[in-house]
Amino acid sequence: MSTTIQALSPEAGRADTAALRAYDADALARCAADTGQPWWRRRACAEALTGRVPERRLAELISRVQDTGDVSEVRIALLGVLADRPELQPWLRHEERQRDGGYGMPEAILRARGAVGDRTAASALAALAFSPWRHRRETGEAGLDDLAARYGVEAVLAELGDARPEDRSVRVVMRQRAGEDVTDALADPDRGVAYRAQALLTDPGRLRAYLAEAPTDEAKLWAAYALHRLTEDAAETRRVYEALGRPRVEVAGLDEELRAAIVHEYGPWCEERSDPRWRIEALCTEPPPAADPAERLVRATAALTAAGLAPKPPVSCGDAHGQGDGTYDVIGYGEDDGEVHLSTLGRFASGHDDEPAVRHALEAAGFRWIDGAVGSIEVTGLGVYYFGARVPLDVRTLLFYWQD
């Protein structure tokens, strides 16, 4: 063969997938099993073996899957093409697989168990399908779909019951696929289930009817949110909001200026289990007046200069950290590497050391200093993604948010 595997996969991310799929299967298998080759080339070769694994290489490839010291990306790719092999079944089902610490391996093993029809994996797959991480959720859903295709939906649901929210979420999805009305799930006590239900609804008329019959105000809010998603009729959403008494999550110490800045920045993209009142408030209330970011930085720099604090040129929080982005700019000052943070969400300023001279200079220039007491207020019920977590954050973190 004139072209080599090395030529078809010269570097990470540059494999000629179509050509590898037509390449000699034995050569691909040897490369996939060769720990001396780069992991990304081995993975490409493993993926190209789908449906044509050479029998003479089977034991060697299985040993690579089972080797917890090998690269997870390669093990996962090999598992994808070997999962249906009967030689691998006992290993897949063994309880020790739950302790495999390789990155992505627990999910890949569960997916494989679903693919081969292991109904005992249904509960763990349901938990995976309820994950806030999209790739984990899709893996769990694929495994459950495999089980449903083999045994039928009712058999899968019988493995799950309805006690756990993750089980009820699967039930909602499968009911909806079967053409059932799942509007009743908007009243589920778990907000994750209610959120999933609203995302599946497509009939504005049914949602309007449900607004009159929903058993709780929270269910009505989910219906209003789903209706707005479908129609984008802000006036209709506001009518529901007004009829329910303009419901909102009250947070002690959170005044209207802070609240407006936070709700309009985070309400539209808050996490699934957030209180729906934050979502509806973001849709139905006026956002804060738009500010001129450049003017704000000029004004702050001028105030610090007038106070004799020798400010440095402003930089975004992403530039200050060397990566990422967020909701504040940074102005360094003085010879001791002091910093002041200016929020992009309003006239809010803060600093790690709470330097009085800085605070007084900026307050005189029209900024609002966020001190420790105000900054530590937790904005309850509003889940925001922050370094892997999806939980309520405090005012300081929300006003001066950075994510790499």
XYZ file of N, CA, C and O in Angstrom, residues 204-306:
412
model
N -48.390 25.609 21.685
C -48.769 26.805 22.451
C -50.187 26.732 23.007
O -50.444 27.170 24.134
N -51.109 26.168 22.234
C -52.486 26.071 22.705
C -52.605 25.207 23.945
O -53.348 25.555 24.882
N -51.899 24.102 23.973
C -51.934 23.227 25.149
C -51.343 23.941 26.354
O -51.843 23.802 27.473
N -50.285 24.711 26.153
C -49.666 25.439 27.258
C -50.604 26.514 27.799
O -50.684 26.722 29.016
N -51.322 27.173 26.914
C -52.274 28.197 27.382
C -53.385 27.551 28.203
O -53.810 28.090 29.231
N -53.837 26.397 27.775
C -54.874 25.688 28.533
C -54.331 25.247 29.885
O -55.037 25.312 30.909
N -53.077 24.826 29.907
C -52.481 24.338 31.155
C -52.324 25.460 32.172
O -52.387 25.216 33.388
N -52.157 26.681 31.713
C -52.026 27.804 32.644
C -53.236 27.913 33.568
O -53.129 28.385 34.694
N -54.400 27.475 33.096
C -55.617 27.546 33.910
C -55.775 26.339 34.823
O -56.542 26.388 35.789
N -55.050 25.247 34.540
C -55.248 24.017 35.311
C -54.031 23.581 36.107
O -54.104 22.633 36.889
N -52.891 24.268 35.934
C -51.659 23.871 36.620
C -51.869 23.883 38.126
O -52.476 24.812 38.675
N -51.382 22.879 38.835
C -51.632 22.773 40.273
C -50.828 23.727 41.138
O -51.175 23.948 42.292
N -49.769 24.303 40.612
C -48.932 25.213 41.394
C -48.541 26.415 40.549
O -48.525 26.367 39.320
N -48.188 27.505 41.232
C -47.707 28.689 40.516
C -46.400 28.409 39.796
O -46.138 28.951 38.715
N -45.566 27.562 40.386
C -44.299 27.255 39.726
C -44.536 26.519 38.412
O -43.857 26.787 37.413
N -45.499 25.618 38.387
C -45.832 24.934 37.141
C -46.333 25.927 36.101
O -46.036 25.802 34.904
N -47.089 26.929 36.548
C -47.560 27.966 35.621
C -46.398 28.771 35.060
O -46.395 29.152 33.885
N -45.405 29.019 35.902
C -44.234 29.744 35.423
C -43.470 28.939 34.376
O -42.994 29.493 33.378
N -43.344 27.632 34.601
C -42.690 26.801 33.598
C -43.490 26.813 32.297
O -42.912 26.840 31.200
N -44.807 26.788 32.407
C -45.647 26.849 31.204
C -45.454 28.172 30.480
O -45.348 28.214 29.244
N -45.401 29.265 31.244
C -45.188 30.580 30.634
C -43.830 30.663 29.957
O -43.679 31.244 28.876
N -42.829 30.058 30.583
C -41.491 30.070 30.011
C -41.446 29.275 28.705
O -40.872 29.715 27.701
N -42.077 28.098 28.714
C -42.124 27.284 27.498
C -42.921 27.993 26.404
O -42.544 27.970 25.221
N -44.006 28.658 26.783
C -44.828 29.379 25.815
C -44.034 30.526 25.183
O -44.086 30.740 23.967
N -43.288 31.234 26.003
C -42.458 32.330 25.479
C -41.392 31.788 24.521
O -41.101 32.402 23.491
N -40.820 30.644 24.859
C -39.821 30.025 23.982
C -40.397 29.757 22.605
O -39.712 29.915 21.591
N -41.671 29.367 22.559
C -42.298 29.010 21.292
C -42.808 30.230 20.526
O -42.753 30.253 19.294
N -43.324 31.235 21.230
C -43.995 32.354 20.557
C -43.186 33.656 20.577
O -43.408 34.525 19.739
N -42.307 33.792 21.560
C -41.557 35.044 21.777
C -42.504 36.229 21.943
O -42.155 37.368 21.625
N -43.696 35.958 22.455
C -44.692 37.013 22.685
C -44.492 37.576 24.092
O -45.026 37.058 25.076
N -43.717 38.655 24.181
C -43.392 39.228 25.486
C -44.627 39.759 26.199
O -44.728 39.672 27.432
N -45.564 40.292 25.445
C -46.772 40.841 26.064
C -47.576 39.739 26.751
O -48.081 39.917 27.867
N -47.690 38.591 26.110
C -48.417 37.475 26.715
C -47.698 36.985 27.970
O -48.328 36.689 28.989
N -46.376 36.906 27.902
C -45.604 36.462 29.067
C -45.795 37.430 30.230
O -45.947 37.006 31.383
N -45.828 38.726 29.919
C -46.026 39.723 30.988
C -47.418 39.619 31.591
O -47.592 39.847 32.792
N -48.407 39.274 30.790
C -49.762 39.128 31.338
C -49.804 37.982 32.354
O -50.447 38.105 33.408
N -49.143 36.894 32.046
C -49.080 35.775 32.999
C -48.341 36.220 34.255
O -48.765 35.940 35.386
N -47.246 36.907 34.061
C -46.420 37.406 35.170
C -47.238 38.308 36.084
O -47.209 38.168 37.320
N -47.977 39.191 35.503
C -48.811 40.114 36.295
C -49.930 39.353 37.000
O -50.235 39.615 38.173
N -50.559 38.407 36.305
C -51.662 37.648 36.892
C -51.207 36.832 38.091
O -51.985 36.605 39.035
N -49.951 36.431 38.080
C -49.411 35.652 39.202
C -48.852 36.535 40.311
O -48.318 36.021 41.306
N -48.998 37.858 40.144
C -48.556 38.766 41.196
C -47.085 39.152 41.115
O -46.471 39.475 42.124
N -46.509 39.126 39.900
C -45.101 39.466 39.675
C -44.188 38.690 40.631
O -43.435 39.262 41.408
N -44.253 37.374 40.584
C -43.475 36.556 41.537
C -41.979 36.710 41.323
O -41.501 36.814 40.186
N -41.240 36.716 42.421
C -39.788 36.774 42.317
C -39.161 36.164 43.568
O -39.813 36.058 44.614
N -37.926 35.792 43.452
C -37.179 35.243 44.580
C -36.637 36.412 45.398
O -35.825 37.193 44.908
N -37.095 36.538 46.618
C -36.615 37.623 47.468
C -35.284 37.230 48.107
O -35.150 36.144 48.660
N -34.320 38.126 48.002
C -32.986 37.898 48.562
C -32.670 39.040 49.510
O -32.607 40.201 49.088
N -32.496 38.731 50.775
C -32.229 39.773 51.774
C -30.956 40.536 51.421
O -29.905 39.949 51.167
N -31.072 41.863 51.407
C -29.921 42.713 51.148
C -29.674 43.031 49.690
O -28.827 43.870 49.368
N -30.393 42.375 48.801
C -30.196 42.596 47.366
C -31.132 43.712 46.915
O -32.329 43.506 46.721
N -30.587 44.912 46.747
C -31.436 46.038 46.359
C -31.749 45.995 44.866
O -31.242 45.153 44.128
N -32.587 46.930 44.416
C -33.102 46.882 43.048
C -32.011 47.117 42.008
O -32.058 46.527 40.911
N -31.030 47.947 42.308
C -29.954 48.192 41.347
C -29.136 46.922 41.122
O -28.855 46.528 39.981
N -28.762 46.274 42.211
C -28.008 45.029 42.104
C -28.849 43.955 41.435
O -28.375 43.203 40.571
N -30.092 43.875 41.841
C -30.974 42.832 41.316
C -31.140 42.949 39.805
O -31.045 41.950 39.074
N -31.386 44.167 39.320
C -31.594 44.347 37.882
C -30.354 43.945 37.091
O -30.451 43.292 36.043
N -29.189 44.315 37.591
C -27.949 43.960 36.886
C -27.770 42.454 36.826
O -27.410 41.895 35.777
N -28.026 41.783 37.937
C -27.796 40.339 38.010
C -28.851 39.561 37.236
O -28.527 38.636 36.475
N -30.114 39.913 37.395
C -31.162 39.120 36.753
C -31.092 39.217 35.237
O -31.325 38.232 34.525
N -30.713 40.380 34.713
C -30.681 40.513 33.259
C -29.391 39.977 32.645
O -29.353 39.694 31.449
N -28.366 39.807 33.448
C -27.154 39.165 32.945
C -27.270 37.648 33.009
O -26.876 36.941 32.072
N -27.802 37.115 34.109
C -27.755 35.664 34.334
C -29.100 34.953 34.181
O -29.125 33.749 33.924
N -30.203 35.664 34.349
C -31.512 35.026 34.227
C -31.730 34.325 32.895
O -32.243 33.201 32.854
N -31.332 34.930 31.772
C -31.596 34.288 30.481
C -30.828 32.976 30.248
O -31.244 32.172 29.426
N -29.695 32.785 30.948
C -28.932 31.543 30.700
C -28.593 30.787 31.986
O -27.641 30.016 32.024
N -29.418 30.977 32.996
C -29.158 30.287 34.260
C -29.317 28.777 34.096
O -29.882 28.289 33.117
N -28.822 28.038 35.064
C -28.795 26.587 34.976
C -30.193 25.970 35.118
O -31.113 26.601 35.627
N -30.311 24.719 34.673
C -31.620 24.073 34.563
C -32.404 24.058 35.867
O -33.619 24.235 35.864
N -31.723 23.833 36.978
C -32.441 23.710 38.249
C -32.672 25.052 38.944
O -33.074 25.088 40.100
N -32.441 26.140 38.245
C -32.727 27.455 38.818
C -34.223 27.633 39.024
O -35.051 27.051 38.314
N -34.562 28.459 39.997
C -35.964 28.802 40.232
C -36.504 29.525 38.991
O -35.902 30.498 38.526
N -37.636 29.069 38.441
C -38.148 29.698 37.207
C -38.530 31.157 37.381
O -38.667 31.879 36.391
N -38.684 31.607 38.625
C -39.011 33.016 38.823
C -37.907 33.926 38.309
O -38.194 35.037 37.829
N -36.653 33.489 38.380
C -35.558 34.303 37.832
C -35.687 34.418 36.314
O -35.463 35.496 35.736
N -36.051 33.341 35.647
C -36.175 33.357 34.193
C -37.285 34.306 33.743
O -37.107 35.089 32.804
N -38.433 34.209 34.428
C -39.572 35.038 34.035
C -39.312 36.509 34.364
O -39.680 37.404 33.592
N -38.662 36.773 35.485
C -38.328 38.154 35.822
C -37.420 38.765 34.761
O -37.574 39.933 34.385
N -36.490 37.994 34.265
C -35.593 38.500 33.220
C -36.361 38.824 31.947
O -36.019 39.767 31.215
N -37.416 38.057 31.668
C -38.211 38.293 30.467
C -39.166 39.475 30.607
O -39.505 40.121 29.614
N -39.602 39.737 31.843
C -40.727 40.661 32.043
C -40.360 41.996 32.671
O -41.237 42.845 32.867
N -39.128 42.211 33.026
C -38.732 43.487 33.628
C -37.735 44.202 32.731
O -37.086 43.591 31.886
N -37.635 45.498 32.949
C -36.741 46.302 32.118
C -35.290 46.125 32.550
O -34.989 46.128 33.752
N -34.395 45.983 31.594
C -32.978 45.876 31.950
C -32.428 47.224 32.393
O -33.047 48.266 32.152
N -31.284 47.234 33.061
C -30.674 48.501 33.469
C -30.325 49.340 32.239
O -30.130 48.800 31.140
N -30.247 50.653 32.407
C -29.858 51.502 31.276
C -28.483 51.108 30.748
O -27.591 50.745 31.514
N -28.329 51.153 29.441
C -27.044 50.825 28.837
C -25.998 51.863 29.229
O -26.282 53.057 29.321
N -24.794 51.388 29.500
C -23.703 52.285 29.873
C -22.625 52.240 28.797
O -22.549 51.299 27.996
N -21.784 53.265 28.777
C -20.675 53.344 27.839
C -19.430 52.779 28.522
O -18.865 53.435 29.404
N -19.000 51.569 28.161
C -17.848 50.959 28.845
C -16.585 51.804 28.746
O -15.834 51.915 29.720
N -16.340 52.397 27.593
C -15.124 53.196 27.425
C -15.158 54.423 28.339
O -14.154 54.770 28.987
N -16.324 55.074 28.424
C -16.445 56.258 29.285
C -16.230 55.890 30.740
O -15.589 56.632 31.499
N -16.757 54.743 31.133
C -16.607 54.292 32.515
C -15.134 54.114 32.877
O -14.683 54.523 33.955
N -14.368 53.523 31.980
C -12.945 53.304 32.248
C -12.170 54.617 32.273
O -11.268 54.805 33.101
N -12.529 55.530 31.367
C -11.867 56.845 31.357
C -12.153 57.581 32.653
O -11.261 58.184 33.268
N -13.398 57.531 33.093
C -13.783 58.244 34.322
C -13.085 57.658 35.542
O -12.613 58.375 36.427
N -13.006 56.335 35.614
C -12.329 55.699 36.744
C -10.836 56.026 36.745
O -10.247 56.310 37.795
N -10.227 55.955 35.570
C -8.795 56.254 35.481
C -8.516 57.691 35.898
O -7.546 57.970 36.630
N -9.378 58.606 35.467
C -9.198 60.015 35.827
C -9.331 60.211 37.336
O -8.563 60.974 37.950
N -10.297 59.510 37.951
C -10.501 59.652 39.395
C -9.304 59.116 40.171
O -8.859 59.718 41.162
N -8.752 58.008 39.742
C -7.595 57.428 40.425
C -6.349 58.293 40.217
O -5.527 58.443 41.133
N -6.234 58.870 39.040
C -5.103 59.762 38.772
C -5.176 60.997 39.655
O -4.175 61.419 40.260
N -6.369 61.593 39.760
C -6.550 62.792 40.579
C -6.254 62.522 42.046
O -5.828 63.417 42.781
